mmCIF file of C-alpha atoms in Angstrom:
data_model
loop_
_atom_site.group_PDB
_atom_site.id
_atom_site.type_symbol
_atom_site.label_atom_id
_atom_site.label_comp_id
_atom_site.label_asym_id
_atom_site.label_seq_id
_atom_site.Cartn_x
_atom_site.Cartn_y
_atom_site.Cartn_z
ATOM 1 C CA MET A 1 -0.184 0.087 0.027
ATOM 2 C CA ALA A 2 1.527 3.600 -1.121
ATOM 3 C CA GLN A 3 2.242 5.898 1.593
ATOM 4 C CA GLN A 4 0.582 9.145 1.165
ATOM 5 C CA ILE A 5 2.431 12.115 1.946
ATOM 6 C CA PRO A 6 1.256 14.109 4.714
ATOM 7 C CA LYS A 7 0.250 17.463 4.515
ATOM 8 C CA SER A 8 0.600 17.945 8.606
ATOM 9 C CA SER A 9 2.814 17.258 11.389
ATOM 10 C CA VAL A 10 0.509 15.255 13.582
ATOM 11 C CA LEU A 11 -0.201 12.720 10.345
ATOM 12 C CA LEU A 12 3.924 13.307 9.895
ATOM 13 C CA MET A 13 4.424 11.856 12.854
ATOM 14 C CA HIS A 14 1.803 9.288 13.026
ATOM 15 C CA GLN A 15 3.386 7.226 9.388
ATOM 16 C CA VAL A 16 6.827 7.848 11.102
ATOM 17 C CA TYR A 17 5.945 6.192 14.358
ATOM 18 C CA ARG A 18 3.868 3.629 12.803
ATOM 19 C CA LYS A 19 5.307 2.727 9.457
ATOM 20 C CA ILE A 20 8.892 4.177 9.321
ATOM 21 C CA PHE A 21 10.193 3.091 12.580
ATOM 22 C CA PRO A 22 9.363 -0.313 12.264
ATOM 23 C CA GLU A 23 10.586 -0.655 8.745
ATOM 24 C CA VAL A 24 13.990 1.188 9.786
ATOM 25 C CA HIS A 25 14.077 -1.230 12.731
ATOM 26 C CA LYS A 26 13.589 -4.005 10.981
ATOM 27 C CA GLU A 27 16.954 -2.856 8.181
ATOM 28 C CA LEU A 28 19.027 -2.177 11.065
ATOM 29 C CA GLU A 29 18.343 -5.384 12.632
ATOM 30 C CA THR A 30 19.683 -7.009 9.450
ATOM 31 C CA TRP A 31 22.938 -4.840 9.119
ATOM 32 C CA THR A 32 23.544 -5.847 12.561
ATOM 33 C CA LYS A 33 23.791 -9.388 12.445
ATOM 34 C CA ARG A 34 25.841 -8.678 9.109
ATOM 35 C CA ALA A 35 28.145 -6.597 11.341
ATOM 36 C CA GLU A 36 28.321 -8.869 14.158
ATOM 37 C CA ALA A 37 29.790 -11.871 11.727
ATOM 38 C CA ILE A 38 32.667 -9.586 10.669
ATOM 39 C CA PRO A 39 35.869 -11.408 11.192
ATOM 40 C CA ASN A 40 38.158 -8.443 12.070
ATOM 41 C CA PRO A 41 37.224 -7.217 16.090
ATOM 42 C CA GLU A 42 38.487 -3.390 15.052
ATOM 43 C CA LEU A 43 35.761 -2.951 11.899
ATOM 44 C CA ARG A 44 33.311 -5.093 13.952
ATOM 45 C CA LYS A 45 33.295 -2.895 16.786
ATOM 46 C CA GLN A 46 33.169 0.197 14.744
ATOM 47 C CA ALA A 47 30.413 -1.466 12.256
ATOM 48 C CA LEU A 48 28.271 -1.891 16.019
ATOM 49 C CA GLU A 49 29.020 0.738 17.305
ATOM 50 C CA SER A 50 28.077 2.799 14.228
ATOM 51 C CA ILE A 51 24.816 1.435 14.387
ATOM 52 C CA ARG A 52 23.952 1.359 18.082
ATOM 53 C CA THR A 53 24.886 5.314 18.195
ATOM 54 C CA LYS A 54 24.082 6.984 15.109
ATOM 55 C CA ARG A 55 20.748 4.678 14.704
ATOM 56 C CA PHE A 56 18.636 8.374 14.614
ATOM 57 C CA HIS A 57 20.361 9.276 11.251
ATOM 58 C CA CYS A 58 18.695 6.120 9.386
ATOM 59 C CA GLN A 59 15.272 7.248 11.063
ATOM 60 C CA GLY A 60 15.567 10.947 10.395
ATOM 61 C CA GLY A 61 16.559 9.741 6.757
ATOM 62 C CA ALA A 62 13.785 7.570 6.327
ATOM 63 C CA VAL A 63 11.902 10.109 6.722
ATOM 64 C CA TYR A 64 11.965 11.073 2.669
ATOM 65 C CA SER A 65 10.571 7.252 1.835
ATOM 66 C CA LEU A 66 7.347 8.955 2.197
ATOM 67 C CA LEU A 67 7.924 10.585 -0.845
ATOM 68 C CA ALA A 68 8.470 7.505 -3.011
ATOM 69 C CA GLY A 69 4.702 6.335 -2.805
ATOM 70 C CA ASP A 70 4.602 2.751 -3.791
ATOM 71 C CA ALA A 71 8.284 2.420 -2.993
ATOM 72 C CA TRP A 72 8.740 3.493 0.108
ATOM 73 C CA LYS A 73 10.089 0.337 1.183
ATOM 74 C CA GLN A 74 12.357 0.144 -1.208
ATOM 75 C CA SER A 75 13.329 3.773 -0.206
ATOM 76 C CA ILE A 76 13.868 2.655 3.067
ATOM 77 C CA LYS A 77 16.250 -0.163 2.079
ATOM 78 C CA PHE A 78 17.946 2.483 0.406
ATOM 79 C CA ILE A 79 18.473 5.034 2.868
ATOM 80 C CA ILE A 80 18.986 2.484 5.529
ATOM 81 C CA ALA A 81 22.189 0.990 3.291
ATOM 82 C CA TYR A 82 23.724 4.105 2.260
ATOM 83 C CA GLN A 83 23.326 5.933 5.556
ATOM 84 C CA THR A 84 24.824 2.738 7.274
ATOM 85 C CA ILE A 85 27.807 3.002 4.777
ATOM 86 C CA SER A 86 28.401 6.859 5.899
ATOM 87 C CA ASP A 87 28.117 6.219 9.662
ATOM 88 C CA TYR A 88 30.363 3.052 9.612
ATOM 89 C CA LEU A 89 33.362 5.181 7.472
ATOM 90 C CA ASP A 90 32.926 8.217 9.603
ATOM 91 C CA ASN A 91 33.603 5.868 12.619
ATOM 92 C CA LEU A 92 36.307 4.066 11.006
ATOM 93 C CA CYS A 93 37.853 7.686 9.923
ATOM 94 C CA ASP A 94 36.725 9.414 13.456
ATOM 95 C CA ARG A 95 36.971 6.768 15.768
ATOM 96 C CA SER A 96 39.902 4.007 14.704
ATOM 97 C CA THR A 97 43.375 3.584 13.773
ATOM 98 C CA SER A 98 44.281 5.687 10.652
ATOM 99 C CA LEU A 99 45.051 9.701 9.700
ATOM 100 C CA ASP A 100 45.665 8.676 5.736
ATOM 101 C CA PRO A 101 43.668 10.833 3.440
ATOM 102 C CA ASP A 102 44.178 8.454 1.055
ATOM 103 C CA ASP A 103 42.691 5.533 2.828
ATOM 104 C CA PHE A 104 39.924 7.831 3.920
ATOM 105 C CA ARG A 105 39.533 8.446 -0.020
ATOM 106 C CA LEU A 106 39.701 4.899 -0.675
ATOM 107 C CA LEU A 107 36.962 4.081 1.755
ATOM 108 C CA HIS A 108 34.820 6.869 0.846
ATOM 109 C CA GLN A 109 34.840 5.874 -3.037
ATOM 110 C CA SER A 110 32.061 3.253 -1.792
ATOM 111 C CA MET A 111 29.594 5.645 -1.348
ATOM 112 C CA LEU A 112 30.291 7.120 -4.903
ATOM 113 C CA ASP A 113 30.049 3.270 -6.246
ATOM 114 C CA ALA A 114 26.862 2.686 -3.875
ATOM 115 C CA LEU A 115 25.307 5.221 -6.284
ATOM 116 C CA GLN A 116 26.637 3.861 -9.995
ATOM 117 C CA PRO A 117 25.081 0.586 -10.524
ATOM 118 C CA GLY A 118 27.476 -1.419 -12.201
ATOM 119 C CA GLU A 119 30.423 0.097 -11.192
ATOM 120 C CA PRO A 120 32.759 -2.947 -9.782
ATOM 121 C CA LEU A 121 33.043 -3.200 -5.999
ATOM 122 C CA LYS A 122 36.781 -2.485 -5.161
ATOM 123 C CA ASP A 123 39.200 -3.487 -1.965
ATOM 124 C CA TYR A 124 38.174 -0.132 -0.154
ATOM 125 C CA TYR A 125 40.697 -1.333 3.054
ATOM 126 C CA ALA A 126 43.642 -1.622 0.375
ATOM 127 C CA LEU A 127 45.432 1.703 2.404
ATOM 128 C CA ARG A 128 44.541 0.552 5.934
ATOM 129 C CA GLU A 129 45.441 -2.666 8.660
ATOM 130 C CA GLU A 130 42.208 -4.129 8.991
ATOM 131 C CA GLN A 131 41.007 -6.331 5.999
ATOM 132 C CA GLU A 132 38.931 -8.770 6.662
ATOM 133 C CA ASP A 133 35.276 -7.344 6.899
ATOM 134 C CA GLY A 134 33.415 -10.468 5.851
ATOM 135 C CA GLY A 135 32.019 -9.051 2.866
ATOM 136 C CA TYR A 136 30.136 -6.274 4.992
ATOM 137 C CA LEU A 137 30.931 -3.338 3.221
ATOM 138 C CA HIS A 138 30.297 -4.756 -0.541
ATOM 139 C CA ALA A 139 26.907 -6.015 1.028
ATOM 140 C CA LEU A 140 26.051 -2.369 1.548
ATOM 141 C CA VAL A 141 26.952 -1.283 -1.882
ATOM 142 C CA SER A 142 25.354 -3.843 -3.468
ATOM 143 C CA THR A 143 22.517 -3.330 -2.031
ATOM 144 C CA CYS A 144 22.295 0.642 -2.757
ATOM 145 C CA GLN A 145 23.384 -0.410 -6.380
ATOM 146 C CA THR A 146 20.819 -2.882 -6.964
ATOM 147 C CA ILE A 147 17.806 -0.477 -6.029
ATOM 148 C CA LEU A 148 19.199 2.498 -7.726
ATOM 149 C CA GLY A 149 19.434 -0.131 -10.777
ATOM 150 C CA LYS A 150 15.985 -0.201 -11.233
ATOM 151 C CA GLN A 151 15.288 3.276 -10.535
ATOM 152 C CA PRO A 152 13.520 4.964 -13.551
ATOM 153 C CA ASN A 153 15.113 8.288 -12.801
ATOM 154 C CA LEU A 154 18.659 7.197 -12.529
ATOM 155 C CA LYS A 155 19.970 9.150 -15.986
ATOM 156 C CA ILE A 156 18.491 12.510 -14.295
ATOM 157 C CA ILE A 157 19.254 12.212 -11.112
ATOM 158 C CA GLN A 158 22.860 10.477 -11.126
ATOM 159 C CA PRO A 159 24.750 13.194 -11.697
ATOM 160 C CA TYR A 160 23.428 15.351 -8.714
ATOM 161 C CA LEU A 161 23.923 12.197 -6.533
ATOM 162 C CA LEU A 162 27.559 11.875 -7.351
ATOM 163 C CA LYS A 163 28.013 15.475 -6.919
ATOM 164 C CA LEU A 164 26.739 15.364 -3.346
ATOM 165 C CA SER A 165 28.288 12.395 -2.539
ATOM 166 C CA GLY A 166 31.784 13.901 -3.902
ATOM 167 C CA LEU A 167 31.197 16.801 -1.346
ATOM 168 C CA TYR A 168 30.436 14.812 1.407
ATOM 169 C CA GLY A 169 33.765 12.372 0.358
ATOM 170 C CA ASP A 170 35.617 15.622 0.343
ATOM 171 C CA LEU A 171 34.719 16.458 3.598
ATOM 172 C CA GLN A 172 35.465 13.718 5.264
ATOM 173 C CA VAL A 173 38.894 12.965 3.683
ATOM 174 C CA HIS A 174 39.793 16.680 4.986
ATOM 175 C CA LYS A 175 38.331 16.982 8.617
ATOM 176 C CA HIS A 176 39.790 13.585 9.612
ATOM 177 C CA VAL A 177 43.342 14.156 8.921
ATOM 178 C CA ALA A 178 45.839 15.353 11.749
ATOM 179 C CA LYS A 179 44.910 18.055 13.505
ATOM 180 C CA GLU A 180 47.256 20.392 12.165
ATOM 181 C CA GLU A 181 46.524 19.695 8.875
ATOM 182 C CA ARG A 182 42.748 20.264 9.273
ATOM 183 C CA ILE A 183 41.937 23.959 8.263
ATOM 184 C CA GLU A 184 44.366 24.502 6.112
ATOM 185 C CA ARG A 185 42.818 21.443 3.808
ATOM 186 C CA LEU A 186 39.589 22.946 4.189
ATOM 187 C CA THR A 187 40.166 25.889 3.747
ATOM 188 C CA LYS A 188 41.680 25.513 0.431
ATOM 189 C CA TRP A 189 39.014 23.269 -0.649
ATOM 190 C CA PHE A 190 36.883 25.846 0.016
ATOM 191 C CA ALA A 191 38.474 28.527 -2.011
ATOM 192 C CA ASP A 192 37.556 26.334 -5.112
ATOM 193 C CA HIS A 193 34.054 26.584 -4.565
ATOM 194 C CA GLN A 194 33.606 30.390 -2.829
ATOM 195 C CA ALA A 195 33.128 31.910 -5.828
ATOM 196 C CA ASN A 196 29.715 30.365 -5.965
ATOM 197 C CA TYR A 197 28.875 30.475 -2.482
ATOM 198 C CA GLN A 198 29.784 34.205 -1.087
ATOM 199 C CA ASP A 199 27.006 34.405 1.645
ATOM 200 C CA LEU A 200 29.347 31.036 3.643
ATOM 201 C CA THR A 201 31.941 30.789 5.401
ATOM 202 C CA TRP A 202 34.597 27.684 4.932
ATOM 203 C CA TYR A 203 33.176 25.879 7.978
ATOM 204 C CA GLU A 204 29.954 26.741 6.996
ATOM 205 C CA PHE A 205 30.459 25.239 3.354
ATOM 206 C CA SER A 206 31.863 22.110 5.133
ATOM 207 C CA ALA A 207 28.906 21.516 6.785
ATOM 208 C CA CYS A 208 26.532 21.902 4.052
ATOM 209 C CA SER A 209 28.340 19.353 2.549
ATOM 210 C CA GLY A 210 28.321 16.873 5.826
ATOM 211 C CA SER A 211 24.735 15.769 5.247
ATOM 212 C CA THR A 212 22.588 13.005 3.090
ATOM 213 C CA LEU A 213 19.579 14.752 3.164
ATOM 214 C CA GLY A 214 19.594 15.537 -0.380
ATOM 215 C CA ILE A 215 20.534 12.216 -1.510
ATOM 216 C CA PHE A 216 17.394 10.209 0.454
ATOM 217 C CA CYS A 217 15.220 13.408 -0.947
ATOM 218 C CA PHE A 218 16.382 12.721 -4.715
ATOM 219 C CA VAL A 219 16.209 8.577 -4.541
ATOM 220 C CA SER A 220 12.619 8.840 -2.810
ATOM 221 C CA TYR A 221 11.249 11.266 -5.281
ATOM 222 C CA GLY A 222 12.868 9.156 -8.460
ATOM 223 C CA MET A 223 10.445 6.707 -6.858
ATOM 224 C CA GLY A 224 7.597 8.539 -6.586
ATOM 225 C CA ILE A 225 7.145 11.160 -9.218
ATOM 226 C CA GLN A 226 8.381 11.539 -13.224
ATOM 227 C CA LEU A 227 11.290 13.581 -12.715
ATOM 228 C CA ASN A 228 12.770 16.317 -15.446
ATOM 229 C CA HIS A 229 16.095 18.173 -15.159
ATOM 230 C CA GLN A 230 14.394 21.207 -14.431
ATOM 231 C CA LEU A 231 12.962 19.607 -11.012
ATOM 232 C CA ALA A 232 15.874 17.627 -10.134
ATOM 233 C CA ASP A 233 18.308 21.077 -10.760
ATOM 234 C CA ASP A 234 15.586 23.003 -8.220
ATOM 235 C CA ILE A 235 15.704 19.873 -5.974
ATOM 236 C CA TYR A 236 19.505 20.453 -5.914
ATOM 237 C CA ARG A 237 19.354 23.612 -4.857
ATOM 238 C CA SER A 238 16.970 23.698 -2.703
ATOM 239 C CA TYR A 239 18.547 21.665 -0.223
ATOM 240 C CA PHE A 240 22.315 22.099 -0.810
ATOM 241 C CA PRO A 241 23.200 24.627 0.467
ATOM 242 C CA TYR A 242 20.619 25.753 3.004
ATOM 243 C CA MET A 243 18.523 22.872 4.065
ATOM 244 C CA GLN A 244 22.079 20.011 4.184
ATOM 245 C CA GLY A 245 23.576 23.377 6.237
ATOM 246 C CA LEU A 246 20.893 23.580 8.725
ATOM 247 C CA HIS A 247 20.779 20.047 9.637
ATOM 248 C CA ILE A 248 24.973 19.518 9.773
ATOM 249 C CA LEU A 249 25.231 23.093 12.223
ATOM 250 C CA LEU A 250 22.177 21.681 14.260
ATOM 251 C CA ASP A 251 24.098 18.566 14.747
ATOM 252 C CA TYR A 252 27.374 20.390 15.479
ATOM 253 C CA TYR A 253 25.648 22.437 17.822
ATOM 254 C CA ILE A 254 24.572 20.104 20.228
ATOM 255 C CA ASP A 255 27.886 17.969 19.824
ATOM 256 C CA GLN A 256 29.978 21.179 21.049
ATOM 257 C CA MET A 257 30.746 19.980 24.359
ATOM 258 C CA GLU A 258 31.190 16.053 23.394
ATOM 259 C CA ASP A 259 33.671 17.186 20.784
ATOM 260 C CA GLU A 260 35.458 19.365 22.791
ATOM 261 C CA GLU A 261 36.160 16.599 25.311
ATOM 262 C CA GLU A 262 37.458 14.222 22.309
ATOM 263 C CA GLY A 263 39.153 16.872 20.765
ATOM 264 C CA ASP A 264 36.843 16.586 17.719
ATOM 265 C CA LEU A 265 36.242 19.363 14.405
ATOM 266 C CA ASN A 266 33.451 21.469 15.452
ATOM 267 C CA PHE A 267 31.935 23.866 12.559
ATOM 268 C CA CYS A 268 30.076 25.737 15.776
ATOM 269 C CA HIS A 269 33.345 26.705 16.952
ATOM 270 C CA TYR A 270 34.187 29.091 14.815
ATOM 271 C CA TYR A 271 31.357 31.327 15.337
ATOM 272 C CA ARG A 272 33.008 34.611 17.144
ATOM 273 C CA ASP A 273 30.267 33.727 20.065
ATOM 274 C CA SER A 274 26.869 32.364 20.614
ATOM 275 C CA GLU A 275 25.229 35.375 19.624
ATOM 276 C CA GLU A 276 26.919 35.203 16.007
ATOM 277 C CA MET A 277 26.115 31.761 15.737
ATOM 278 C CA ARG A 278 22.286 32.070 16.524
ATOM 279 C CA GLU A 279 22.130 34.961 13.913
ATOM 280 C CA ARG A 280 23.460 32.395 11.311
ATOM 281 C CA LEU A 281 21.495 29.571 12.395
ATOM 282 C CA LEU A 282 18.862 31.920 11.943
ATOM 283 C CA TYR A 283 19.903 32.526 8.535
ATOM 284 C CA PHE A 284 19.972 29.289 7.630
ATOM 285 C CA ILE A 285 16.771 28.645 8.928
ATOM 286 C CA ASP A 286 14.806 31.645 6.619
ATOM 287 C CA ARG A 287 17.048 30.636 3.719
ATOM 288 C CA THR A 288 15.915 26.623 3.847
ATOM 289 C CA ASN A 289 12.302 27.890 4.076
ATOM 290 C CA GLU A 290 12.380 30.079 1.026
ATOM 291 C CA SER A 291 14.467 27.659 -1.149
ATOM 292 C CA VAL A 292 11.611 24.875 -0.590
ATOM 293 C CA GLN A 293 8.786 26.378 -1.518
ATOM 294 C CA LYS A 294 9.270 25.706 -5.395
ATOM 295 C CA LEU A 295 9.319 22.327 -4.948
ATOM 296 C CA PRO A 296 6.529 19.972 -5.606
ATOM 297 C CA HIS A 297 5.040 19.066 -1.837
ATOM 298 C CA ALA A 298 6.654 21.926 -0.370
ATOM 299 C CA SER A 299 4.423 21.692 2.907
ATOM 300 C CA PHE A 300 6.198 18.310 3.309
ATOM 301 C CA HIS A 301 9.689 19.826 3.211
ATOM 302 C CA GLU A 302 9.140 22.861 5.267
ATOM 303 C CA MET A 303 7.932 19.978 7.952
ATOM 304 C CA VAL A 304 11.310 18.553 7.554
ATOM 305 C CA HIS A 305 12.991 21.303 8.508
ATOM 306 C CA HIS A 306 10.995 22.401 11.013
ATOM 307 C CA GLY A 307 11.568 18.662 12.507
ATOM 308 C CA LEU A 308 15.314 19.151 12.119
ATOM 309 C CA VAL A 309 14.885 22.200 14.335
ATOM 310 C CA GLY A 310 12.257 20.807 17.109
ATOM 311 C CA LEU A 311 14.363 17.246 17.217
ATOM 312 C CA TYR A 312 17.695 18.630 17.481
ATOM 313 C CA LEU A 313 17.142 21.504 19.763
ATOM 314 C CA ALA A 314 15.055 19.085 22.108
ATOM 315 C CA ASP A 315 18.346 16.554 22.466
ATOM 316 C CA ARG A 316 19.539 16.526 26.215
ATOM 317 C CA LYS A 317 22.610 17.545 25.798
ATOM 318 C CA VAL A 318 21.808 21.006 24.369
ATOM 319 C CA SER A 319 20.604 22.203 27.905
ATOM 320 C CA LEU A 320 24.563 21.719 29.170
ATOM 321 C CA LEU A 321 25.517 24.521 26.136
ATOM 322 C CA THR A 322 26.122 27.889 27.349
ATOM 323 C CA ASP A 323 22.922 30.278 26.220
ATOM 324 C CA SER A 324 20.818 27.405 25.473
ATOM 325 C CA LYS A 325 17.472 28.879 26.516
ATOM 326 C CA GLN A 326 17.932 31.897 24.526
ATOM 327 C CA MET A 327 18.803 29.803 21.123
ATOM 328 C CA ILE A 328 16.117 27.335 21.888
ATOM 329 C CA LYS A 329 13.283 29.857 22.132
ATOM 330 C CA SER A 330 14.736 32.423 19.173
ATOM 331 C CA LEU A 331 15.400 29.127 16.957
ATOM 332 C CA LEU A 332 11.678 27.922 17.619
ATOM 333 C CA ARG A 333 10.377 31.416 17.444
ATOM 334 C CA ALA A 334 11.860 31.812 13.834
ATOM 335 C CA SER A 335 10.628 28.028 12.717
ATOM 336 C CA GLY A 336 7.235 28.309 13.685
ATOM 337 C CA ASN A 337 4.498 26.159 15.411
ATOM 338 C CA LYS A 338 5.274 23.152 13.589
ATOM 339 C CA SER A 339 8.731 23.267 15.283
ATOM 340 C CA LYS A 340 7.546 23.933 18.579
ATOM 341 C CA PHE A 341 4.751 20.794 17.638
ATOM 342 C CA PHE A 342 8.146 18.638 16.788
ATOM 343 C CA HIS A 343 10.302 20.016 19.763
ATOM 344 C CA LEU A 344 7.380 19.227 22.478
ATOM 345 C CA ASN A 345 6.698 15.888 20.784
ATOM 346 C CA VAL A 346 10.284 14.336 20.808
ATOM 347 C CA LYS A 347 11.131 15.584 23.968
ATOM 348 C CA ALA A 348 7.732 13.565 25.312
ATOM 349 C CA TYR A 349 9.065 10.450 23.225
ATOM 350 C CA ASN A 350 12.513 10.739 24.697
ATOM 351 C CA LYS A 351 11.069 10.825 28.307
ATOM 352 C CA MET A 352 9.101 7.447 27.484
ATOM 353 C CA LYS A 353 11.706 5.732 26.092
ATOM 354 C CA GLU A 354 14.135 6.746 29.316
ATOM 355 C CA ALA A 355 11.016 5.740 31.542
ATOM 356 C CA ARG A 356 10.853 2.085 29.459
ATOM 357 C CA THR A 357 14.434 1.932 29.777
ATOM 358 C CA PRO A 358 15.703 -0.359 32.751
ATOM 359 C CA ILE A 359 18.287 0.831 35.313
ATOM 360 C CA SER A 360 21.065 -1.279 35.033
#
């Protein structure tokens, strides 16, 4: 039975909790079992940790399956496989044993290959010590290729998919090298793109490149409606840079204390102060809202945008941050009642989950 694209926040949350999340859980269970069978202990650890700690990335991305019509389950299957590659590689680059940019580049070639049905699978671990994953990464890539191979709009959307994935891979390479090299690499990279994004700083452009939302939007729309080149271009311009930038800046906003403790790069640290950060987040909210208006089902994309703001600001880590009350108040006011609805809904859901979790 086809999913109807919801036009209200209540209907969206109903479909998310009743249909989307259970399907996400099923797919993640499948990949968890595959990860548990990885022979190399380090690769196995990072694969399982990425699924355990970043499950919400898959849950959020899977909302786009509502755009896929009858193919919504296939859309979820793709989204979970692709996001699982992303989260797994992030762990391998961020929390594992290498600082080699060539290693990171080869690992992220898997994300480009996943978007090209028929592209031969490669030895993505060739430049690192850990090798044997029991076919885990190949299986994830092959799953994406198989689903996209049946995609009627693939020729129209593929150039945009590869562009978004290429930017994502560039970011992951530059941000995970040795600490003393990161800023120089990221600023040089931005200099190559700056002419087209003069309203952004290097760290904001980096954030815009770090989201997979545009890819999920393209793939789901490609399953659900007939696309043409103009609509594909509208989707790209609606999601990159502003929607994706808002997504990742909010992600970095809530992780500031954690990243400081771990010594990780956090793009929000480069704002002059919390007031400048607030003003720039408000700018991204305004530009995102403006940019999605030309898309079909604009109200759905607005709800995703409002949902991002509500979801991230409901995270309990926010309460630990300086000036967080003012930030929450300003961003929710700018995003409107839908954001407030999602904010309260997610907070209630998180409290319910905590109440059900047994104390060990």
